[in-house]
Every structure is written in C-alpha cells, then in structure tokens.
XYZ file of C-alpha atoms in Angstrom:
705
model
C 39.894 -8.066 -40.270
C 38.618 -8.455 -43.850
C 42.158 -9.483 -44.900
C 42.273 -12.073 -42.112
C 38.946 -13.489 -43.224
C 40.322 -13.914 -46.742
C 43.427 -15.728 -45.472
C 41.828 -17.941 -42.799
C 38.419 -19.445 -43.246
C 38.596 -22.317 -40.769
C 40.630 -24.559 -38.535
C 42.341 -26.159 -41.557
C 44.147 -22.859 -42.214
C 45.756 -22.862 -38.768
C 49.138 -24.092 -40.106
C 49.410 -21.004 -42.323
C 49.156 -18.505 -39.479
C 52.825 -18.524 -38.439
C 54.039 -18.192 -42.034
C 51.696 -15.296 -42.634
C 52.845 -13.617 -39.434
C 56.530 -13.838 -40.436
C 55.835 -12.725 -43.989
C 53.701 -9.792 -42.940
C 56.145 -8.724 -40.254
C 59.059 -8.565 -42.692
C 56.980 -6.548 -45.133
C 55.728 -4.202 -42.431
C 59.217 -3.450 -41.092
C 60.597 -2.804 -44.554
C 57.706 -0.573 -45.555
C 57.883 1.282 -42.257
C 61.538 2.167 -42.780
C 61.145 3.181 -46.418
C 57.927 5.164 -46.167
C 58.461 6.953 -42.875
C 59.566 10.572 -43.633
C 61.260 10.602 -40.258
C 63.099 7.389 -41.078
C 66.510 8.624 -39.996
C 65.175 10.085 -36.769
C 63.160 6.927 -36.007
C 66.131 4.706 -36.727
C 68.115 6.602 -34.172
C 65.495 6.102 -31.488
C 64.174 2.553 -32.248
C 66.364 -0.547 -32.289
C 64.552 -2.473 -35.036
C 66.696 -5.536 -34.560
C 65.799 -5.758 -30.880
C 62.160 -4.970 -31.672
C 62.119 -7.751 -34.271
C 63.500 -10.252 -31.748
C 60.907 -9.321 -29.146
C 58.120 -9.496 -31.679
C 59.317 -12.857 -32.991
C 59.431 -14.261 -29.459
C 55.973 -12.913 -28.654
C 54.493 -14.353 -31.841
C 56.041 -17.753 -31.201
C 54.599 -17.857 -27.689
C 51.292 -16.133 -28.534
C 52.205 -13.549 -25.918
C 49.551 -10.859 -26.429
C 50.594 -9.006 -23.263
C 54.132 -8.436 -24.593
C 52.816 -7.279 -27.976
C 50.486 -4.842 -26.196
C 53.475 -3.566 -24.195
C 55.446 -3.036 -27.421
C 52.534 -1.091 -28.922
C 52.325 1.016 -25.770
C 56.065 1.730 -25.878
C 56.539 2.319 -29.604
C 53.120 3.423 -30.764
C 50.665 1.875 -33.232
C 53.301 0.645 -35.688
C 51.275 -1.178 -38.379
C 53.468 -4.274 -38.144
C 52.866 -4.563 -34.386
C 49.109 -4.091 -34.752
C 48.958 -6.640 -37.580
C 50.973 -9.124 -35.547
C 48.613 -8.718 -32.616
C 45.570 -9.358 -34.810
C 47.178 -12.444 -36.343
C 48.076 -13.895 -32.948
C 44.531 -13.289 -31.726
C 43.202 -15.017 -34.825
C 45.507 -17.977 -34.208
C 44.196 -18.230 -30.656
C 40.623 -18.129 -31.938
C 41.305 -20.875 -34.451
C 43.064 -23.003 -31.841
C 40.089 -22.565 -29.515
C 37.718 -23.460 -32.345
C 39.759 -26.548 -33.107
C 39.654 -27.533 -29.444
C 35.890 -26.932 -29.287
C 35.354 -29.020 -32.410
C 37.422 -31.800 -30.940
C 35.496 -31.696 -27.650
C 32.184 -31.554 -29.496
C 33.086 -34.561 -31.623
C 34.222 -36.520 -28.579
C 31.079 -35.710 -26.554
C 28.823 -36.435 -29.520
C 30.398 -39.853 -30.022
C 29.942 -40.691 -26.345
C 26.289 -39.688 -26.477
C 25.756 -41.925 -29.509
C 27.275 -44.881 -27.659
C 24.947 -44.656 -24.616
C 22.093 -47.158 -24.620
C 21.317 -47.400 -20.897
C 21.078 -45.192 -17.826
C 24.495 -44.552 -16.316
C 24.149 -41.668 -13.842
C 27.866 -41.075 -13.321
C 28.712 -41.289 -17.005
C 25.830 -39.040 -18.036
C 26.716 -36.501 -15.347
C 30.263 -36.358 -16.701
C 28.883 -35.836 -20.188
C 26.601 -33.055 -18.984
C 29.494 -31.359 -17.176
C 31.579 -31.616 -20.346
C 28.820 -29.962 -22.348
C 28.549 -27.139 -19.790
C 32.273 -26.401 -20.225
C 31.939 -25.734 -23.955
C 32.276 -22.049 -24.796
C 30.807 -22.434 -28.261
C 27.120 -21.840 -27.590
C 26.020 -23.465 -30.840
C 27.858 -26.700 -30.051
C 26.602 -26.575 -26.484
C 22.940 -26.124 -27.473
C 23.151 -28.978 -29.988
C 24.593 -31.399 -27.439
C 22.131 -30.353 -24.727
C 19.251 -31.074 -27.102
C 20.732 -34.452 -27.905
C 21.229 -35.253 -24.203
C 17.633 -34.226 -23.427
C 16.333 -36.454 -26.221
C 18.303 -39.342 -24.779
C 16.959 -38.732 -21.261
C 13.375 -38.466 -22.518
C 13.792 -41.681 -24.498
C 14.833 -43.468 -21.294
C 11.964 -41.991 -19.248
C 9.194 -44.526 -20.155
C 11.282 -47.480 -19.016
C 12.118 -46.068 -15.598
C 8.702 -44.509 -15.142
C 7.021 -47.856 -15.780
C 9.360 -49.490 -13.294
C 8.237 -47.013 -10.629
C 4.570 -47.556 -11.508
C 4.937 -51.299 -11.058
C 6.911 -51.148 -7.828
C 4.551 -48.515 -6.370
C 1.526 -50.622 -7.299
C 2.899 -53.827 -5.834
C 4.223 -52.255 -2.631
C 0.940 -50.521 -1.685
C 3.014 -47.824 0.041
C -0.071 -45.827 1.080
C -1.007 -48.494 3.608
C 2.501 -49.674 4.375
C 4.647 -48.574 7.305
C 7.883 -48.727 5.289
C 9.042 -48.441 1.708
C 10.160 -51.508 -0.256
C 13.816 -51.400 -1.443
C 12.887 -51.751 -5.116
C 10.375 -48.887 -4.814
C 13.012 -46.608 -3.307
C 15.465 -47.580 -6.051
C 12.970 -46.938 -8.839
C 11.955 -43.639 -7.201
C 15.583 -42.455 -7.039
C 16.383 -43.680 -10.560
C 13.598 -41.631 -12.120
C 14.583 -38.572 -10.065
C 18.242 -38.866 -11.027
C 17.366 -39.450 -14.669
C 15.365 -36.210 -14.823
C 18.155 -34.322 -13.041
C 20.263 -34.751 -16.193
C 17.945 -32.579 -18.281
C 19.403 -29.235 -19.283
C 16.262 -27.332 -18.271
C 15.183 -28.386 -14.815
C 11.459 -28.457 -13.934
C 10.172 -25.432 -12.095
C 6.618 -24.857 -10.880
C 4.181 -25.618 -12.415
C 6.286 -28.325 -14.114
C 6.646 -31.486 -12.059
C 9.283 -34.036 -11.158
C 8.500 -37.238 -13.055
C 8.799 -39.452 -9.989
C 6.254 -37.407 -8.038
C 3.891 -37.157 -10.987
C 4.053 -40.929 -11.362
C 3.208 -41.472 -7.702
C 0.336 -38.962 -8.049
C -1.235 -40.878 -10.942
C -3.791 -42.638 -8.731
C -5.029 -39.271 -7.487
C -5.381 -38.070 -11.073
C -7.502 -41.085 -11.961
C -9.891 -40.556 -9.059
C -9.960 -36.781 -9.611
C -10.861 -37.195 -13.282
C -13.571 -39.689 -12.362
C -15.302 -37.234 -10.038
C -14.754 -33.956 -11.885
C -14.268 -34.736 -15.572
C -17.199 -37.081 -16.119
C -20.972 -36.752 -15.827
C -20.859 -37.216 -12.063
C -22.913 -34.893 -9.826
C -19.681 -33.574 -8.336
C -18.722 -32.044 -11.678
C -20.501 -28.720 -11.130
C -19.318 -25.401 -12.487
C -21.333 -23.537 -9.869
C -19.488 -25.301 -7.042
C -15.731 -25.201 -7.743
C -15.130 -25.723 -4.037
C -15.982 -29.411 -4.605
C -12.864 -30.158 -6.629
C -10.714 -27.735 -4.628
C -11.774 -29.267 -1.321
C -11.285 -32.749 -2.768
C -7.665 -31.838 -3.328
C -7.058 -30.419 0.164
C -8.801 -33.411 1.753
C -6.498 -35.730 -0.161
C -3.500 -33.789 1.136
C -4.788 -33.997 4.691
C -5.097 -37.771 4.385
C -1.926 -38.619 2.464
C 0.686 -35.842 2.518
C 2.313 -36.660 5.851
C 2.439 -40.344 4.897
C 4.030 -39.556 1.556
C 6.664 -37.261 3.043
C 7.480 -39.896 5.637
C 8.060 -42.519 2.943
C 9.611 -40.600 0.057
C 12.566 -38.357 0.785
C 14.836 -36.322 -1.469
C 17.996 -36.785 0.559
C 20.734 -38.631 -1.325
C 19.202 -37.641 -4.674
C 20.116 -34.979 -7.186
C 17.212 -32.923 -5.796
C 18.329 -32.819 -2.184
C 17.901 -29.018 -2.202
C 14.130 -29.362 -2.715
C 11.290 -30.304 -0.364
C 9.391 -33.527 -0.978
C 6.067 -32.210 0.315
C 6.083 -29.214 -2.074
C 7.080 -31.397 -5.036
C 4.305 -33.867 -4.246
C 1.724 -31.055 -4.008
C 2.946 -29.648 -7.335
C 2.472 -33.052 -8.951
C -0.993 -33.487 -7.449
C -1.952 -29.973 -8.590
C -1.504 -30.793 -12.263
C -5.038 -32.178 -12.883
C -6.460 -29.513 -10.564
C -4.862 -26.753 -12.638
C -6.246 -28.335 -15.790
C -9.737 -28.460 -14.295
C -9.337 -24.903 -13.038
C -8.427 -23.649 -16.524
C -11.372 -25.553 -17.991
C -13.869 -23.954 -15.582
C -12.377 -20.497 -16.080
C -12.598 -20.830 -19.851
C -16.288 -21.791 -19.628
C -17.072 -18.877 -17.313
C -15.254 -16.377 -19.517
C -17.154 -17.623 -22.545
C -20.499 -17.421 -20.733
C -19.819 -13.816 -19.695
C -19.790 -12.796 -23.347
C -23.541 -13.435 -23.583
C -25.650 -10.298 -24.004
C -28.573 -11.338 -21.784
C -28.275 -9.111 -18.654
C -29.796 -11.698 -16.310
C -27.515 -14.438 -17.594
C -24.525 -12.122 -17.378
C -25.254 -11.246 -13.766
C -25.660 -14.909 -12.819
C -22.410 -15.833 -14.546
C -20.632 -12.887 -12.939
C -21.711 -14.181 -9.553
C -20.324 -17.606 -10.497
C -17.010 -16.012 -11.448
C -16.866 -14.055 -8.179
C -17.649 -17.218 -6.236
C -14.882 -19.001 -8.147
C -12.389 -16.240 -7.308
C -13.315 -16.318 -3.618
C -12.978 -20.101 -3.437
C -9.623 -19.890 -5.195
C -8.314 -17.388 -2.649
C -9.444 -19.665 0.185
C -7.794 -22.624 -1.540
C -4.481 -20.824 -2.083
C -4.444 -19.614 1.493
C -5.048 -23.163 2.759
C -2.111 -24.519 0.751
C 0.214 -21.830 2.067
C -0.970 -21.698 5.680
C -2.044 -25.275 6.366
C 0.305 -27.247 4.124
C 3.266 -24.815 3.962
C 3.309 -25.016 0.201
C 6.187 -22.996 -1.229
C 7.199 -24.522 -4.588
C 9.630 -21.729 -5.459
C 11.138 -21.637 -1.958
C 10.807 -17.857 -1.844
C 7.410 -17.283 -0.232
C 6.087 -15.784 -3.473
C 3.906 -18.536 -4.910
C 1.113 -16.630 -6.648
C -1.346 -19.487 -6.332
C -3.990 -20.598 -8.784
C -5.245 -17.042 -8.386
C -2.529 -16.020 -10.872
C -4.569 -17.715 -13.616
C -7.151 -14.922 -13.352
C -6.395 -11.868 -15.478
C -7.382 -8.263 -14.856
C -10.523 -8.602 -16.982
C -11.749 -11.332 -14.627
C -11.055 -9.176 -11.592
C -12.679 -6.183 -13.244
C -15.915 -8.166 -13.539
C -15.878 -8.528 -9.771
C -14.948 -4.877 -9.289
C -17.841 -3.658 -11.436
C -20.282 -5.990 -9.708
C -19.099 -4.988 -6.217
C -19.255 -1.325 -7.185
C -22.809 -1.632 -8.498
C -23.932 -3.569 -5.426
C -22.320 -1.230 -2.907
C -23.408 1.929 -4.709
C -26.975 0.718 -4.243
C -26.283 0.074 -0.547
C -24.655 3.478 -0.149
C -27.516 5.312 -1.837
C -30.063 3.527 0.331
C -28.173 4.845 3.366
C -27.869 8.493 2.366
C -31.324 8.702 0.806
C -33.233 7.310 3.771
C -35.594 9.645 5.633
C -33.663 9.301 8.903
C -30.267 9.568 7.225
C -28.968 12.368 9.430
C -30.901 11.637 12.586
C -28.641 11.358 15.607
C -28.359 7.834 17.021
C -28.268 8.124 20.813
C -28.169 4.389 21.555
C -25.238 3.035 19.544
C -22.515 4.415 21.856
C -22.224 5.175 25.557
C -22.699 8.404 27.477
C -20.097 11.170 27.148
C -19.172 9.864 23.685
C -19.731 11.433 20.292
C -23.069 10.244 18.932
C -23.086 9.216 15.277
C -25.868 9.911 12.865
C -27.719 6.970 11.365
C -25.926 7.438 8.039
C -22.466 7.774 9.620
C -22.722 4.535 11.558
C -24.297 2.657 8.636
C -21.552 3.930 6.339
C -18.987 2.632 8.827
C -20.647 -0.785 8.860
C -20.793 -0.800 5.064
C -17.078 -0.046 4.826
C -16.244 -2.698 7.407
C -18.137 -5.345 5.434
C -16.414 -4.259 2.221
C -13.028 -4.289 3.955
C -13.653 -7.757 5.347
C -14.262 -9.033 1.823
C -11.484 -6.913 0.317
C -8.889 -8.126 2.845
C -8.868 -11.575 1.203
C -6.662 -10.147 -1.530
C -3.932 -9.033 0.847
C -1.888 -12.225 0.978
C 1.890 -12.070 0.941
C 2.162 -14.521 -1.952
C -0.102 -12.281 -4.095
C 2.103 -9.190 -3.717
C 3.701 -9.430 -7.174
C 0.473 -9.982 -9.102
C 0.275 -6.943 -11.406
C -3.411 -7.489 -12.243
C -4.259 -7.602 -8.556
C -2.270 -4.428 -7.854
C -4.320 -2.563 -10.439
C -7.528 -4.104 -9.071
C -6.734 -3.037 -5.489
C -6.110 0.606 -6.370
C -9.223 0.814 -8.547
C -11.298 -0.906 -5.863
C -10.186 1.708 -3.339
C -10.878 4.608 -5.693
C -14.232 3.383 -7.031
C -15.699 2.429 -3.652
C -13.962 3.947 -0.623
C -13.011 7.332 -2.073
C -16.164 7.592 -4.159
C -18.449 7.053 -1.160
C -16.428 9.286 1.137
C -16.410 12.113 -1.392
C -20.146 11.750 -2.072
C -20.945 11.704 1.656
C -18.735 14.732 2.213
C -20.543 16.607 -0.546
C -23.902 15.973 1.130
C -22.573 17.261 4.443
C -20.935 20.292 2.846
C -24.174 21.150 1.043
C -25.996 20.966 4.374
C -23.411 23.191 6.021
C -23.594 25.810 3.248
C -27.403 25.843 3.342
C -27.497 26.295 7.129
C -24.782 28.941 7.045
C -26.725 30.979 4.482
C -29.870 30.842 6.614
C -27.856 31.704 9.710
C -26.355 34.787 8.081
C -29.785 36.015 6.970
C -31.574 35.352 10.246
C -31.864 38.218 12.710
C -32.532 35.873 15.590
C -31.941 32.223 16.429
C -34.264 32.415 19.431
C -37.625 33.000 17.806
C -38.626 31.045 14.706
C -39.721 32.873 11.587
C -43.422 33.527 11.101
C -43.211 32.098 7.596
C -43.680 28.369 8.124
C -42.180 27.573 4.723
C -38.730 28.518 5.985
C -36.524 25.960 7.698
C -36.489 26.442 11.453
C -32.921 27.032 12.656
C -33.801 28.426 16.081
C -33.159 26.968 19.520
C -32.389 23.290 19.910
C -33.912 22.561 16.489
C -31.332 24.752 14.815
C -28.558 23.433 17.024
C -29.564 19.848 16.225
C -29.307 20.564 12.500
C -25.741 21.720 13.048
C -24.836 18.761 15.212
C -26.211 16.345 12.630
C -23.564 17.681 10.271
C -20.853 17.848 12.926
C -21.505 14.374 14.362
C -21.562 12.834 10.872
C -18.221 14.456 10.084
C -16.506 13.653 13.380
C -17.694 10.052 13.508
C -16.405 9.486 9.967
C -13.122 11.227 10.848
C -12.672 8.925 13.838
C -13.327 5.913 11.605
C -10.832 7.122 8.994
C -8.152 7.672 11.634
C -8.720 4.126 12.861
C -8.622 2.642 9.357
C -5.370 4.479 8.694
C -3.711 2.065 11.133
C -5.166 -1.077 9.571
C -2.874 -3.396 7.624
C -4.706 -3.358 4.310
C -4.778 0.433 4.073
C -1.102 0.672 5.006
C -0.387 -1.852 2.238
C -2.602 0.051 -0.193
C -0.758 3.267 0.525
C 2.572 1.525 -0.034
C 1.243 0.170 -3.334
C 0.024 3.624 -4.369
C 3.453 5.102 -3.633
C 5.038 2.536 -5.968
C 3.248 4.094 -8.925
C 2.838 7.709 -7.867
C 5.355 10.535 -7.768
C 3.235 12.192 -5.063
C 4.151 10.125 -2.019
C 1.519 9.998 0.711
C 1.465 8.875 4.326
C -2.112 7.680 3.889
C -4.530 7.217 1.026
C -7.115 8.922 3.213
C -4.953 12.038 3.699
C -6.709 14.257 1.170
C -10.307 13.325 1.986
C -9.512 13.328 5.713
C -8.217 16.872 5.366
C -11.528 17.895 3.763
C -13.544 16.278 6.555
C -11.409 17.889 9.270
C -11.675 21.297 7.644
C -15.466 21.112 7.382
C -15.734 19.789 10.959
C -13.762 22.810 12.204
C -16.009 25.167 10.239
C -19.090 23.441 11.619
C -17.807 23.722 15.183
C -17.126 27.420 14.592
C -20.687 27.789 13.327
C -21.959 26.002 16.448
C -20.008 28.473 18.576
C -21.389 31.332 16.488
C -24.879 29.935 17.025
C -24.282 29.976 20.785
C -22.750 33.447 20.588
C -25.641 34.863 18.579
C -28.138 33.312 20.986
C -26.233 34.648 23.997
C -25.878 38.144 22.574
C -29.603 38.407 21.816
C -30.611 37.160 25.251
C -28.122 39.336 27.119
C -29.104 42.384 25.112
C -32.697 41.986 26.289
C -31.442 41.510 29.822
C -29.021 44.445 29.975
C -31.455 46.865 28.378
C -33.782 46.409 31.362
C -31.104 46.692 34.047
C -29.669 49.795 35.708
C -26.073 48.868 36.475
C -25.701 51.997 38.648
C -28.540 50.872 40.893
C -27.130 50.941 44.424
C -29.765 48.635 45.868
C -28.826 45.040 46.619
C -31.568 42.625 45.595
C -31.698 39.190 47.103
C -29.255 36.851 45.319
C -32.029 34.403 44.443
C -34.121 37.007 42.667
C -33.931 36.859 38.847
C -35.675 39.043 36.333
C -37.674 37.349 33.616
C -35.014 38.376 31.115
C -32.196 36.817 33.143
C -34.264 33.683 33.665
C -34.706 33.519 29.886
C -30.921 33.687 29.427
C -30.342 30.919 31.932
C -33.147 28.658 30.703
C -32.294 28.976 27.022
C -28.568 28.395 27.464
C -29.247 25.518 29.838
C -31.535 23.895 27.268
C -28.891 24.258 24.551
C -26.195 22.861 26.842
C -28.340 19.919 27.883
C -28.811 19.022 24.242
C -25.141 19.542 23.379
C -23.801 17.407 26.221
C -25.906 14.473 24.963
C -24.432 14.411 21.450
C -20.700 15.080 21.800
C -17.852 13.858 23.973
C -16.850 15.455 27.256
C -13.781 17.094 25.724
C -15.753 18.506 22.810
C -18.437 19.814 25.153
C -15.718 21.585 27.139
C -14.680 23.413 23.957
C -18.280 24.544 23.376
C -18.690 25.626 27.015
C -15.457 27.598 26.889
C -16.631 29.359 23.757
C -19.954 30.158 25.431
C -18.184 31.480 28.517
C -15.961 33.609 26.350
C -19.034 35.037 24.574
C -20.645 35.938 27.910
C -17.440 37.470 29.244
C -16.823 39.381 26.035
C -20.397 40.676 26.044
C -20.117 41.932 29.622
C -16.810 43.565 28.899
C -17.951 45.416 25.782
C -21.619 46.041 26.522
C -21.751 46.536 30.273
C -18.373 47.553 31.605
C -17.325 49.623 28.600
C -20.801 51.090 28.154
C -21.423 52.440 31.697
C -19.827 54.646 34.313
C -19.352 53.162 37.747
C -18.629 54.316 41.244
C -16.542 51.962 43.326
C -19.657 50.839 45.165
C -21.474 50.273 41.879
C -18.649 48.177 40.621
C -18.490 46.090 43.774
C -22.141 45.197 43.251
C -21.484 44.126 39.649
C -18.517 42.049 40.771
C -20.614 40.354 43.418
C -23.422 39.633 40.922
C -21.150 38.076 38.322
C -19.316 35.789 40.763
C -16.383 35.290 38.363
C -13.913 32.485 39.004
C -10.438 33.913 39.258
C -8.947 30.642 38.006
C -10.967 30.454 34.811
C -8.710 31.762 31.993
C -11.511 33.066 29.785
C -12.583 35.473 32.528
C -9.141 36.980 33.040
C -9.870 39.979 30.864
C -12.963 40.731 32.926
C -11.048 40.209 36.155
C -8.345 42.599 34.976
C -11.064 45.130 34.125
C -12.417 44.893 37.662
C -8.916 45.445 39.027
C -8.572 48.632 37.001
C -11.995 50.016 37.826
C -11.414 49.384 41.516
C -8.530 51.895 41.571
C -9.071 55.196 43.423
C -7.165 58.495 43.440
C -5.055 57.463 46.425
C -3.910 54.202 44.810
C -3.065 55.859 41.517
C -0.105 57.743 43.001
C 1.986 54.567 43.046
C 2.070 54.618 39.245
C 3.573 58.086 38.888
C 3.175 61.777 39.723
C -0.592 61.695 39.391
C -3.243 62.997 41.778
C -6.370 61.487 40.225
C -7.368 58.466 38.192
C -8.556 60.766 35.442
C -5.172 62.512 35.328
C -3.359 59.175 35.135
C -5.670 57.966 32.370
C -5.002 61.000 30.199
C -1.215 60.554 30.542
C -1.348 57.297 28.563
C 1.706 55.890 30.398
C 0.561 52.481 31.599
C 3.842 50.511 31.719
C 4.207 50.585 35.522
C 0.497 49.816 35.913
C 0.874 46.700 33.731
C 3.938 45.579 35.666
C 2.470 46.071 39.154
C -0.929 44.511 38.407
C 0.539 41.908 35.992
C -1.924 42.746 33.249
C -1.877 40.482 30.172
C -5.185 40.871 28.367
C -6.159 44.546 28.393
C -4.836 46.789 25.622
C -3.790 50.410 26.209
C -7.048 51.449 24.559
C -8.974 49.246 27.017
C -7.074 50.749 29.963
C -7.784 54.317 28.877
C -11.474 53.563 28.336
C -11.875 51.824 31.708
C -9.991 54.425 33.746
C -12.144 57.198 32.331
C -15.301 55.322 33.419
C -14.406 55.492 37.120
C -16.459 58.232 38.769
C-alpha cells in the first residue's frame, strides 16, 4: 500500500487510476512469464489472453468479486493482487470524492439558513446522518447544533410571552399561539444531534417551569426562614406540593402528540424541568454538609452526621413519592436512581458508622443487663416457647433496624453501586455482628454449665460450697432453658426473616459478588444456632437422665423385687415418692417454658431413661419367678402402645416363658436349655421381637427361675 500512497494522494489523482492499472497489469504479466521458472508449464495450463480479457473487464467495471474469483482460481498472481488493490483504491477515492461533494453541498445549505424551517432542517440532518466520513459528519453536526442554539432565544422568548399572556395555569384551554410556540421550541430542539436525556431538559418544558424556579429560588436561595439546611424536607415538600397542584393541569394542556417527541411522556418531562432548581439546591446542601463533616470537633461532627442522615432519609422519601405518587420515570425503564444517586459511598458510610455505633450501644445494653437471660413468661401465650428477655429485645432491635433499613430497597435504586456496597456492609456490621456476639455469649454459658455438669456427682442435692453455681433441680434446669430458649427464639426469628423481601434481596445481591452461592445470608449463623440448640437439648435430656438415675438408684436399692407380697397400689415408699415429686417438679417447670411439641421430646427422653434404667438395673440385675415377674409387670403398668417401652414389653414377654412354652421353638425341654443353644431365630419370628439383641435374650432367659 506504500506504493499506492505514493501514486495517489487525493481525489485529484482519481483520473490516473485506470492508466496505472493498465500499465501495472502489462508489466506484471510480462514479468510473470519471464521470471517464472515453470513458465512453459504455466503457459500450458493458463490462457493468459483470456485471463487478460477477464481482468480488463473486471477493472473497467470495478468488479472486485470477479477479481477475487480469478485469484481463487489461479492463485495469488502478483498482477491480480495489484489490480485488486488498485480497484479498491479507486473505489475509496470515488467514495471520498462523493463524500466531499455531499459535505460541500450540506455545508452550503447550512450557511444559507437564516430562519427555522423544520422540514428543511430535518432533511439536512438526515443528509448528515448518511455521511460515512465521521470527520465530515461531526463537523456538520456541530455546525447544525450551533445554528439550532442560535435560534433558541427567539423561539424561547416567544413561548415565554405567549405563556405569560395566556395565563394557562388558570385557563381551561390553551391559546393557539401558545400551542404553536410550544411545538416550535420542541421541534427546534429535536434537530440537535445529541438529544436531551435526564437530567437534561426539553427547552419548552424548562421555559414553562421558569415561574416555579423563580418562586423556589425566592424561598430557598435567599435569607428566608424556609432556607434551612437542617430541614431539607421544606424544599423537597415544596416541590411535591407544586406537582400536586399543577401537574395534572399541565399534562391536560400540554401534550407531546404531533411533535418530534411523541415517544416521550409530558408529565415526566415537566417534572424533569421542574427538578432542575431542586437538584441545584440539593447539590448545594450536600456540599455544605460534606464540608461541615470535615471538622474535627466530635460534637459538631455528630450533629452534622445526624443532619446528613436526616437529609438521606428525606431524599429517599422524596424519590419514593415521585415514583409512587407521580409515576415519574424519565428514562422509561423503571430505573430512575432518584436524587439519592447524588450521594456517594462516603456519605452512606457516615450513616453506616453512626447506625453501627448507636445500635452497638443498644445491643450491649441488652446483653449486659442483669435480667438478660431471665425467661419472659408473659410475652407469648401458653404452650409456646418462652423467650428470654435478651432474645425478645434483640428481636425488637432487629425489627426496628430492618424497618429503617428497608427504605433502601426500592426497585429504582437497584443499580446504585454505592448502595449495594452499603447494604452488604450494613448487614455484616450490624446483623451478623450482633448474632455472632449473642451466639458467643450463649455458647460460653453452655460450655460453663456442661463443665459443671460433668464434674457434679449429683444434680439433686446442691453442693455444700456456696461459692459454686447451683445447677441442681429446677435451678439447674432453668439455667439450661435460659440458653435453650434464647437459641430457639432467635432461630425462629431467623427462619421468619429468611422469608422477608429485604433479606431475599440481600442474598441475591451477595450472590452477585460471591463465588460461594448461598440460599440465605443467615445460613451459616443459623447452622451454628441450630447446632448449639441441639446440644443444649441433649444436655437437658442428660440432666433429666442423671436426675432419674440417681433417684431410681435410691429407690431400687431399698426394694426387694422378689418380694411375693402385694402391697396396696396406693402405697409408695419415701424413695418412690421422691422420684415422682422431683420429676413432676422438673416437668412442671419444663412445660411452662417450651412448646407442646418440644415438651413431648423431653418427656419421651425421660420415659426412655426410666425404661432403660428398669431394663438394665432391675430386670437384668435380678432373677425372677413367673409370679415375681407378674408383680413387677403389674407395678410398672406399661402402655403397650408407647414405642419407648417396647423393649421392656419384649423383655416381659421373654421372661414370661416357661418350660412347656419353650418346646415350640425347637427340641428343648427347659428354658435354660433353650437359652444355652443360642438359636433365637424362631423365637424372634414367633414373638415378633424387634428391640432385644441376642445378648439381651440370652441374659433374660437365664434369669427365669
């Protein structure tokens, strides 16, 4: 291409292209034949005369497709490649000549225009858009824009005069000259290359909004009492009140049909125009607040931070009112970011730090209070899990925070990157921080109790050393339930919050930035709470089991299970009465603090402990005659339907067997003989045994006397 650039420097060299093509082609063909070592072979396979004719025809008609076909068929013969490049260069120069001609013509027409001719100017603009030379196009667009802007004052003044004389605000119809002037200014602006897009305004609407600007400036940009930096709601509410009073009237009078902006909505364009002085005032207030926050005085800083937070809150309310009440959608996509977009992350971080400091103080006052983990019996109904004072106060704290936090979750704020960062940090610095801190307190309490529980020999009688924490009886059980109720109440709250809109949105936002996708932002901390709640419930069951074992041990040690006498059923020993009274006291406390379903779990565990104790410490520790065993069966009064007693019931079935019955299970004469055989398959099948192991069966059969 360097050779081409030497030959052709501009459009004036266009006439030389054909001569150069012919000259170069003749040279290329001659050189090809003389220099090709396979000249004779090539000559026999290529008809150069025919090739020359085809090439000549293609060059004359600028037929690049044919030249490309020749190159494909005969290879990259230098003459063919050179011809292709020359034809392409001729096309480029012809196009450049055409562009120059069009540019000159359009430029002359622009210079001749001295008045507003919509049709003529539209044709000019369309002509400019068809230029492929971007440099020419940009130059003409700039010139057209300068022309349009030069005409603006004339047509804007015409609209000002007609609007002032018609008094359209109080009129039921629009005067013809006002409508004409309104349309003229709209159509004039439509000829600009770069069309106005929010926050830029349409000139016609800005002109009609000029009276509002005058009154707005009077109230909020002078020494009037309404010009208060501590009450931004005054100028924001002034704006919305103006809309309430005038918007419907304006939209009824001024329409965009039959204008170049028929694809836009008049009410949104009018609001955009009215917003211009409001945005300016907004930026002014924000600049003052930012400057004041740089002061080092802590008291002044805190006061100014509160002003900034108040400003942010009022802005959110204002934006929401425009979207919800006035259906403002300047971009026609539902994604107007509001005046809120003028705040940066540093502004939002001021709020975040202030909210964090304030709520940390509230949180610490909750968990450091003397009644922090006292159970609250009055806040919920009977048969429901009772929260601790701290658990319910923490819930209320979170609900208040969420109520304030939810203001940020507006659809039109979704693309605000500063707000996205703020939301995730807000969640981490407040919600997760408090939940993790609260969990740590509960876990510490669990560990401390568990250590004492492991060391204690009894949970019935308190230690003689009064310096030790009392973990016996209902006092000990209450300590456990304080932990359990705190955990479960918080778990229930977390499960409820998981379904709330703002936390679903937060999780979706988190997943945008994280490679570790989650179903809920609470998943990890909720797992910790659930795990500790399960451990605490197990410790509660162990507490019951340890209590039961101690009481039953005292009872069984004083009883002769081979005693053939039959005491009256209402007669209880002191030891048995102690078992009943103690367990009843524990159950009465338990049923008050947890739900019915949870209490059923505890009762089942207790029943299992009793059944297991009888099985291992009475049945498997004594020898019984059939009469003895009948007495034990009668005393226990086991429910055959209760699943936890099935092992005991199966044991009674086995120990009720006699020598005569044992013959049905094989060639055995006595129970003892059958037991020593160890073949219990038929026994299991006939009696449908599910819970007793072979070891249990052997042990029980050998205890029958």
